[in-house]
PDB file of C-alpha atoms in Angstrom:
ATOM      1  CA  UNK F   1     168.818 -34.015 185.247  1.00 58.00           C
ATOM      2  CA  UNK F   2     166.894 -37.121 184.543  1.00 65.00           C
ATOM      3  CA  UNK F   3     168.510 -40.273 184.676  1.00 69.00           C
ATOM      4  CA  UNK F   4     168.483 -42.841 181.864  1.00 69.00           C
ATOM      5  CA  UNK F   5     167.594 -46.351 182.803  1.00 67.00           C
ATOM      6  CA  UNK F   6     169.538 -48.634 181.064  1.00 68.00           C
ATOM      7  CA  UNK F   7     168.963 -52.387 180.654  1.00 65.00           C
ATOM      8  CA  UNK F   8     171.587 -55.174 181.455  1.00 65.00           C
ATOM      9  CA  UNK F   9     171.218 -58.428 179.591  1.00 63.00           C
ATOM     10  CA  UNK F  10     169.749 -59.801 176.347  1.00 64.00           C
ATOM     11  CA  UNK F  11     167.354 -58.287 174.488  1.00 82.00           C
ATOM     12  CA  UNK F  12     164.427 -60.816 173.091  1.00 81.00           C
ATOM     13  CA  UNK F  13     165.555 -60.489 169.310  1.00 84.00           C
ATOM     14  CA  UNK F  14     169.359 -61.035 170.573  1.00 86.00           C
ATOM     15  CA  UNK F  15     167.943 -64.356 171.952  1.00 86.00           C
ATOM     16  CA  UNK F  16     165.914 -65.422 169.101  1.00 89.00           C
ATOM     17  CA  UNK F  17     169.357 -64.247 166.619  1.00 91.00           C
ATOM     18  CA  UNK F  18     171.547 -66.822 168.792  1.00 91.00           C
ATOM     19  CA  UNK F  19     168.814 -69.332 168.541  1.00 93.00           C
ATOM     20  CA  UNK F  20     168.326 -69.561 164.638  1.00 96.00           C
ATOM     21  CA  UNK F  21     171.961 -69.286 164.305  1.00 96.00           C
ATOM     22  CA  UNK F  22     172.442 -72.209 166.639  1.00 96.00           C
ATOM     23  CA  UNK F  23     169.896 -74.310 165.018  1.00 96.00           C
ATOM     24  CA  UNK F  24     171.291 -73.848 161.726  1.00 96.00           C
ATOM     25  CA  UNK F  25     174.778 -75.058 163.006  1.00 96.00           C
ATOM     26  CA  UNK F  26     172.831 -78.338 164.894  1.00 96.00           C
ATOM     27  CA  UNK F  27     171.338 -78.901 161.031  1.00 96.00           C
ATOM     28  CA  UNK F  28     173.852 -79.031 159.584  1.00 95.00           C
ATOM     29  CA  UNK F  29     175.727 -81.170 161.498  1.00 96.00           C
ATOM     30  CA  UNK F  30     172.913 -83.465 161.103  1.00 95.00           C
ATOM     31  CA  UNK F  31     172.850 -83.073 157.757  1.00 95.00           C
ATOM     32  CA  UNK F  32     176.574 -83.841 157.721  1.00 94.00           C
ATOM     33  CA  UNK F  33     175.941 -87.307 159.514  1.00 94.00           C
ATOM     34  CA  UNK F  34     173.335 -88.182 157.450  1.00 91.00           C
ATOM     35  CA  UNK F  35     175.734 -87.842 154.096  1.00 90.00           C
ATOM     36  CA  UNK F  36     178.214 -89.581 156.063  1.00 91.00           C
ATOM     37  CA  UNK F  37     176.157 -92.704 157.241  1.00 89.00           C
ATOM     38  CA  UNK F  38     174.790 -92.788 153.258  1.00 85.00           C
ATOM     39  CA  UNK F  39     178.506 -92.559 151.669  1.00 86.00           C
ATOM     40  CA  UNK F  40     179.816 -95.271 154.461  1.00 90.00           C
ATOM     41  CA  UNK F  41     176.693 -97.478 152.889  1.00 88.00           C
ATOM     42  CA  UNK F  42     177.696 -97.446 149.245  1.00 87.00           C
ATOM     43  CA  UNK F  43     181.225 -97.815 150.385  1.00 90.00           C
ATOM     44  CA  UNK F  44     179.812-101.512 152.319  1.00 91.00           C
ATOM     45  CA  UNK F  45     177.712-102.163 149.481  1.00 90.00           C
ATOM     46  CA  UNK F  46     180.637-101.475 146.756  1.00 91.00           C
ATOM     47  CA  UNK F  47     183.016-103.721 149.528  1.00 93.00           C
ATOM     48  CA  UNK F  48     180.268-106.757 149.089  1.00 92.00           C
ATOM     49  CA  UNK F  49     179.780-106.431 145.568  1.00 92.00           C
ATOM     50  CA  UNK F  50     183.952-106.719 145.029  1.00 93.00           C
ATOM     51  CA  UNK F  51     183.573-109.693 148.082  1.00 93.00           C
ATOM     52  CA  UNK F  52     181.369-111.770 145.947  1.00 92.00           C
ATOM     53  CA  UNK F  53     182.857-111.401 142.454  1.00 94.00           C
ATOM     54  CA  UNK F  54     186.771-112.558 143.866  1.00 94.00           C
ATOM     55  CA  UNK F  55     184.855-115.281 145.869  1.00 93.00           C
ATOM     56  CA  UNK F  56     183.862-116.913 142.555  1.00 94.00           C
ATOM     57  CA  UNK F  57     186.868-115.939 140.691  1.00 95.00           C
ATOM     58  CA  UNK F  58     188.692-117.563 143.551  1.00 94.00           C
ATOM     59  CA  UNK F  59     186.173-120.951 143.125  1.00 93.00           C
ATOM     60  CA  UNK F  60     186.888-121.315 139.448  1.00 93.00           C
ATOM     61  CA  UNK F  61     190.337-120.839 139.654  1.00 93.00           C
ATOM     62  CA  UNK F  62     189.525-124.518 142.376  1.00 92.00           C
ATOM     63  CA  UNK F  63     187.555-126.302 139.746  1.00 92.00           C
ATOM     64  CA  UNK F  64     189.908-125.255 136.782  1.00 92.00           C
ATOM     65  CA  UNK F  65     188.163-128.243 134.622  1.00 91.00           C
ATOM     66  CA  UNK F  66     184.712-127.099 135.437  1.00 91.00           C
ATOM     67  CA  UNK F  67     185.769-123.008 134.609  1.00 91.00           C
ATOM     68  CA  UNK F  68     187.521-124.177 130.894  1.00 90.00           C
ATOM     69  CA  UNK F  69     184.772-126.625 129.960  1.00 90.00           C
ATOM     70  CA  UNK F  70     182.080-123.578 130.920  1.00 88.00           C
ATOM     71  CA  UNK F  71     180.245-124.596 133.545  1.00 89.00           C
ATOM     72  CA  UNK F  72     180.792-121.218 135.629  1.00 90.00           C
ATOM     73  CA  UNK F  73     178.876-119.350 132.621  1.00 88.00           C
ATOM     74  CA  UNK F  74     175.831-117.234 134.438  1.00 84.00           C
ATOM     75  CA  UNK F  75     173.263-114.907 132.382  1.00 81.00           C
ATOM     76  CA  UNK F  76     171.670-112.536 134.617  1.00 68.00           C
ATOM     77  CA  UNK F  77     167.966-113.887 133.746  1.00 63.00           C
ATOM     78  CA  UNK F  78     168.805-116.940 133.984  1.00 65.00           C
ATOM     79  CA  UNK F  79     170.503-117.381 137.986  1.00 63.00           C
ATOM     80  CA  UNK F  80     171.644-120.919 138.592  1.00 66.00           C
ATOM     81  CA  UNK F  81     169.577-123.788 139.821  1.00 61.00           C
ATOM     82  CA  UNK F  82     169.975-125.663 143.037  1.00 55.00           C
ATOM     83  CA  UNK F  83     172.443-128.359 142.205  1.00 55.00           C
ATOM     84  CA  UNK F  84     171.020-132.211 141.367  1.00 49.00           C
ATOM     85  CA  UNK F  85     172.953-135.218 143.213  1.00 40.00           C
ATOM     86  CA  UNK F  86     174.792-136.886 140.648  1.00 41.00           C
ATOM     87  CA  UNK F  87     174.193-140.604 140.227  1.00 41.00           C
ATOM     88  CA  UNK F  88     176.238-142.424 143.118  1.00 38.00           C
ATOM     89  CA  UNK F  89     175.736-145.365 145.535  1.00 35.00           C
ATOM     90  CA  UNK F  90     173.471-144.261 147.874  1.00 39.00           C
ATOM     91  CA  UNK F  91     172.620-140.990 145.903  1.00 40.00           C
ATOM     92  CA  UNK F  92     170.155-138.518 148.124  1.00 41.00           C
ATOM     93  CA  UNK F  93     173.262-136.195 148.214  1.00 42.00           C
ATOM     94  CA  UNK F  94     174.353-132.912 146.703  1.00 56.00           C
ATOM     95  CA  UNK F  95     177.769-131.333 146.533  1.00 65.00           C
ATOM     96  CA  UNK F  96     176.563-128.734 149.423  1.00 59.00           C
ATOM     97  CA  UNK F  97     175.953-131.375 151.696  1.00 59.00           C
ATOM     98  CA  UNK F  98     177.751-134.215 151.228  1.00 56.00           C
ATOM     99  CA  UNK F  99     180.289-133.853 153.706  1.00 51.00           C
ATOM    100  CA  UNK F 100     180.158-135.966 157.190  1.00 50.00           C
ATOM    101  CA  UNK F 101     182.904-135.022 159.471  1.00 49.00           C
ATOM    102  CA  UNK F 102     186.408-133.447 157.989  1.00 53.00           C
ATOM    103  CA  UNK F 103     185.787-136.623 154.945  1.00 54.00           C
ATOM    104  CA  UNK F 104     184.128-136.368 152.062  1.00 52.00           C
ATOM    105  CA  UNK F 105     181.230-139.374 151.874  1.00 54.00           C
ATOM    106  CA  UNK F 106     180.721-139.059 148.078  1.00 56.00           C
ATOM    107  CA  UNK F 107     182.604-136.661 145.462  1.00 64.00           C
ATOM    108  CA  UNK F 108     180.849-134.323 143.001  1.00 73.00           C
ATOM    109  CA  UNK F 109     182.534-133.586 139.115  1.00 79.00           C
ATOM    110  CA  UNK F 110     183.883-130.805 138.239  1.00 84.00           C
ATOM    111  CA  UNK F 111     180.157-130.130 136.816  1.00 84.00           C
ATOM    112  CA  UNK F 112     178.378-130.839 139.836  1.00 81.00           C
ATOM    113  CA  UNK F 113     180.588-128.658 142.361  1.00 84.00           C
ATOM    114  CA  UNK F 114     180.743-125.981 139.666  1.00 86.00           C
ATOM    115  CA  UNK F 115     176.971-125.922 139.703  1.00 84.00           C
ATOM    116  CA  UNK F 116     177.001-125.778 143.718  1.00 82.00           C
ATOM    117  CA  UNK F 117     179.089-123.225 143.561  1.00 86.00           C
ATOM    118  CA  UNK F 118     177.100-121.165 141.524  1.00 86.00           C
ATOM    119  CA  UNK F 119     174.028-121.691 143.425  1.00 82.00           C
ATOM    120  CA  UNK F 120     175.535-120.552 146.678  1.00 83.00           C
ATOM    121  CA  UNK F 121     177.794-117.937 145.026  1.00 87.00           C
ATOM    122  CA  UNK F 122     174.679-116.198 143.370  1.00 86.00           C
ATOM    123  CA  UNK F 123     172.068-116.717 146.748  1.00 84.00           C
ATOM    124  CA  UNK F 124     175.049-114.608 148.260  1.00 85.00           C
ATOM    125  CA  UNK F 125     174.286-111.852 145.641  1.00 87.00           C
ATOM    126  CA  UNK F 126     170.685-111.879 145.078  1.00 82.00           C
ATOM    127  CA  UNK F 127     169.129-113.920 148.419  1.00 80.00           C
ATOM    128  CA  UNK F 128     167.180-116.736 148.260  1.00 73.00           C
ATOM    129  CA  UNK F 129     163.870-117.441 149.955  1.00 64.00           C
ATOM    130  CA  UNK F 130     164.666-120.731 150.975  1.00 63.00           C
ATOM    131  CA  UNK F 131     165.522-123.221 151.966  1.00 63.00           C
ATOM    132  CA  UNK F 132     167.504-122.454 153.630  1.00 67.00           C
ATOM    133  CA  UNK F 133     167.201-118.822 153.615  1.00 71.00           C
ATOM    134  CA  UNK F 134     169.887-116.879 152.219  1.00 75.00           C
ATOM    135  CA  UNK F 135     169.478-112.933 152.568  1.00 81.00           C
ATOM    136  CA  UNK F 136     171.156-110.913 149.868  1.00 82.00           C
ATOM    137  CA  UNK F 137     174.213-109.228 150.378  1.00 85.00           C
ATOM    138  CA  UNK F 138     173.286-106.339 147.823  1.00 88.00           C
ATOM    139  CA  UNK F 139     169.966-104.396 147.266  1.00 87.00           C
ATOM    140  CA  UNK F 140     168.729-105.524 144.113  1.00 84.00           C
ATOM    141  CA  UNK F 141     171.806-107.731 143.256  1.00 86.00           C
ATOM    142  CA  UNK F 142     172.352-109.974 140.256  1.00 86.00           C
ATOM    143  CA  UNK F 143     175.574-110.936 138.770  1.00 88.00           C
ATOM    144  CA  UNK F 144     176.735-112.619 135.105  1.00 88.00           C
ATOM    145  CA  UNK F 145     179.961-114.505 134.183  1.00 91.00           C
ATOM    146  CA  UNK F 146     180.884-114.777 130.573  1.00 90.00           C
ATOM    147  CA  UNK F 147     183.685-116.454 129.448  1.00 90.00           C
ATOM    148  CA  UNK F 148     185.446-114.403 126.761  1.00 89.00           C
ATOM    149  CA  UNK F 149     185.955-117.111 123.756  1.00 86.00           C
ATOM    150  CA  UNK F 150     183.308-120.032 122.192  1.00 83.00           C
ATOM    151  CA  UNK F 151     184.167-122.587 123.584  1.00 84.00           C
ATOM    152  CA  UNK F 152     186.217-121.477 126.736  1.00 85.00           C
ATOM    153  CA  UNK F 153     189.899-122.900 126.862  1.00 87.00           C
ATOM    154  CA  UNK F 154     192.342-122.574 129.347  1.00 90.00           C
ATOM    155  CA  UNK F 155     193.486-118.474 129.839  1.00 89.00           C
ATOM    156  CA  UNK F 156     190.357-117.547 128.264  1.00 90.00           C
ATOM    157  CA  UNK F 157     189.287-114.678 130.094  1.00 93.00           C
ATOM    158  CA  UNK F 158     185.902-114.643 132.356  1.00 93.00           C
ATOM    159  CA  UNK F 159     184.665-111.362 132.972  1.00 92.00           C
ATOM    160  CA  UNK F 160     182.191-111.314 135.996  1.00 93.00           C
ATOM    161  CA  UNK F 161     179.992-108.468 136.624  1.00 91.00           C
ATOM    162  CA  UNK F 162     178.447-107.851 139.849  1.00 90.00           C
ATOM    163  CA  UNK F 163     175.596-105.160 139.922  1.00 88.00           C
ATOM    164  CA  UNK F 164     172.907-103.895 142.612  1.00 88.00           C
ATOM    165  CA  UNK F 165     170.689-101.003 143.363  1.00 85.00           C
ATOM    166  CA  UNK F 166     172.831 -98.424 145.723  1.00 80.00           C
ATOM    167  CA  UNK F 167     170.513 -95.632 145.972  1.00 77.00           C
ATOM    168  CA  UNK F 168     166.797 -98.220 145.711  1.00 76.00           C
ATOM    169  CA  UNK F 169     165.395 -96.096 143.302  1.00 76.00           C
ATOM    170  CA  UNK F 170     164.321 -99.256 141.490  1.00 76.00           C
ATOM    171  CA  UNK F 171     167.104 -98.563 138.911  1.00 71.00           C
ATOM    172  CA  UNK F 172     167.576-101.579 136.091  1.00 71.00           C
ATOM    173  CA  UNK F 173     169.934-100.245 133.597  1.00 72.00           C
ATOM    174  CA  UNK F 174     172.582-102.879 133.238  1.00 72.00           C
ATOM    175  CA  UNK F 175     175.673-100.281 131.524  1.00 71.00           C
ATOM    176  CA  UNK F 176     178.562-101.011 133.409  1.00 75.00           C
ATOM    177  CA  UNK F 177     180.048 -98.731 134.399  1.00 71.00           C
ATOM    178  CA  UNK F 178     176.790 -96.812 135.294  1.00 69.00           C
ATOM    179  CA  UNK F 179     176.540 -94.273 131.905  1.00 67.00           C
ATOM    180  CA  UNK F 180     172.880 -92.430 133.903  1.00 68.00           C
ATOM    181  CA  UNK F 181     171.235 -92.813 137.355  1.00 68.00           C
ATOM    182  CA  UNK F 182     168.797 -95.522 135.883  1.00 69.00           C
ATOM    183  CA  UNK F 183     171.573 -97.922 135.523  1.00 73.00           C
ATOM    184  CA  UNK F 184     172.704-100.110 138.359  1.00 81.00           C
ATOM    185  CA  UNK F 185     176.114 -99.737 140.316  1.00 85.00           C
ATOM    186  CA  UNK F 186     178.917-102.802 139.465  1.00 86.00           C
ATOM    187  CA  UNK F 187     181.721-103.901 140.033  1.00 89.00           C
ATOM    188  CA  UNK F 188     183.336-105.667 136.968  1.00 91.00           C
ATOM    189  CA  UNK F 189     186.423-108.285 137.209  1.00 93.00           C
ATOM    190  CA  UNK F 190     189.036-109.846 134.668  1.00 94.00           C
ATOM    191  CA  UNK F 191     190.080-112.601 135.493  1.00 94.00           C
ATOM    192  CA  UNK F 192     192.106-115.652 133.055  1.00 92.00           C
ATOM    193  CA  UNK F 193     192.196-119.099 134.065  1.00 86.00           C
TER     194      UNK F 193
END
């Protein structure tokens, strides 16, 4: 009687199996991560965009005159200028800088500091080049604040809509909220004063 000879061990194919099965598990994984990592993003992005828009709701609610008189109004092509000292002794001040120590040297209006606060408020959304150099909190950002009645009076609403590019596809649609993928993402806030 001949004897068989039987082999012991893995077979090339049974290797190469437990290889591509492997390597479709370690993809996917990765793939996993990857959609993690890009829903965390528009999670931070969404977090900023909410950030900002309280930030100025919480500055108007400060300068209460400046907010009813409508100073705090922002169109989304037109973003807010750098704010212009106001005429004072010793002008060469804005309302940005014109603090020495814990005192205030020289006060702004209600105009003036409204106008400040725009112009830092909206750097904060969009960036600025300089100076000095504000980056952007959101891709693509731009914001507007309307104030719900001509002229604005005290509890008027101001509705202030904060929008950026999430996915940088170079999206421009301003529908809020986003009705197709060529709109921007916003975040959109009441608020009555």
């Amino acid at each position: 009687m001949a004897r068989r000879m039987q082999s012991k061990g893995f077979t090339l194919i049974e290797v190469l199996v437990a290889l591509a099965i492997v390597s479709i598990g370690l993809l996917a994984i990765a793939a996993l991560q990857a959609t993690g990592l890009r829903v965390n993003h528009g999670a931070y992005l969404r977090t900023q965009a909410s950030y900002v828009a309280y930030d100025i709701a919480d500055r108007m609610r400060a300068n209460l005159a400046a907010a009813v008189a409508g100073n705090y109004q922002v169109n989304a092509n037109t973003p807010p200028t750098a704010p212009v000292a106001p005429a004072a002794p010793g002008s060469g001040f804005d309302c940005i800088t014109n603090f020495t120590g814990t005192s205030v040297a020289n006060t702004c209006g209600p105009a003036e500091l409204a106008q400040a606060d725009l112009f830092e408020w909206y750097a904060s959304v969009a960036g600025r080049a300089g100076p000095p150099i504000v980056p952007a909190l959101l891709p693509a950002g731009e914001a507007t604040i309307a104030c719900a009645d001509t002229p604005c009076t005290r509890g008027s609403l101001h509705t202030i809509t904060v929008r950026w590019d999430g996915d940088r596809t170079g999206a421009a649609g301003r529908n809020c909220p986003p009705q197709d993928n060529d709109d921007l993402l916003c975040v959109r806030i009441v608020v009555q004063l």
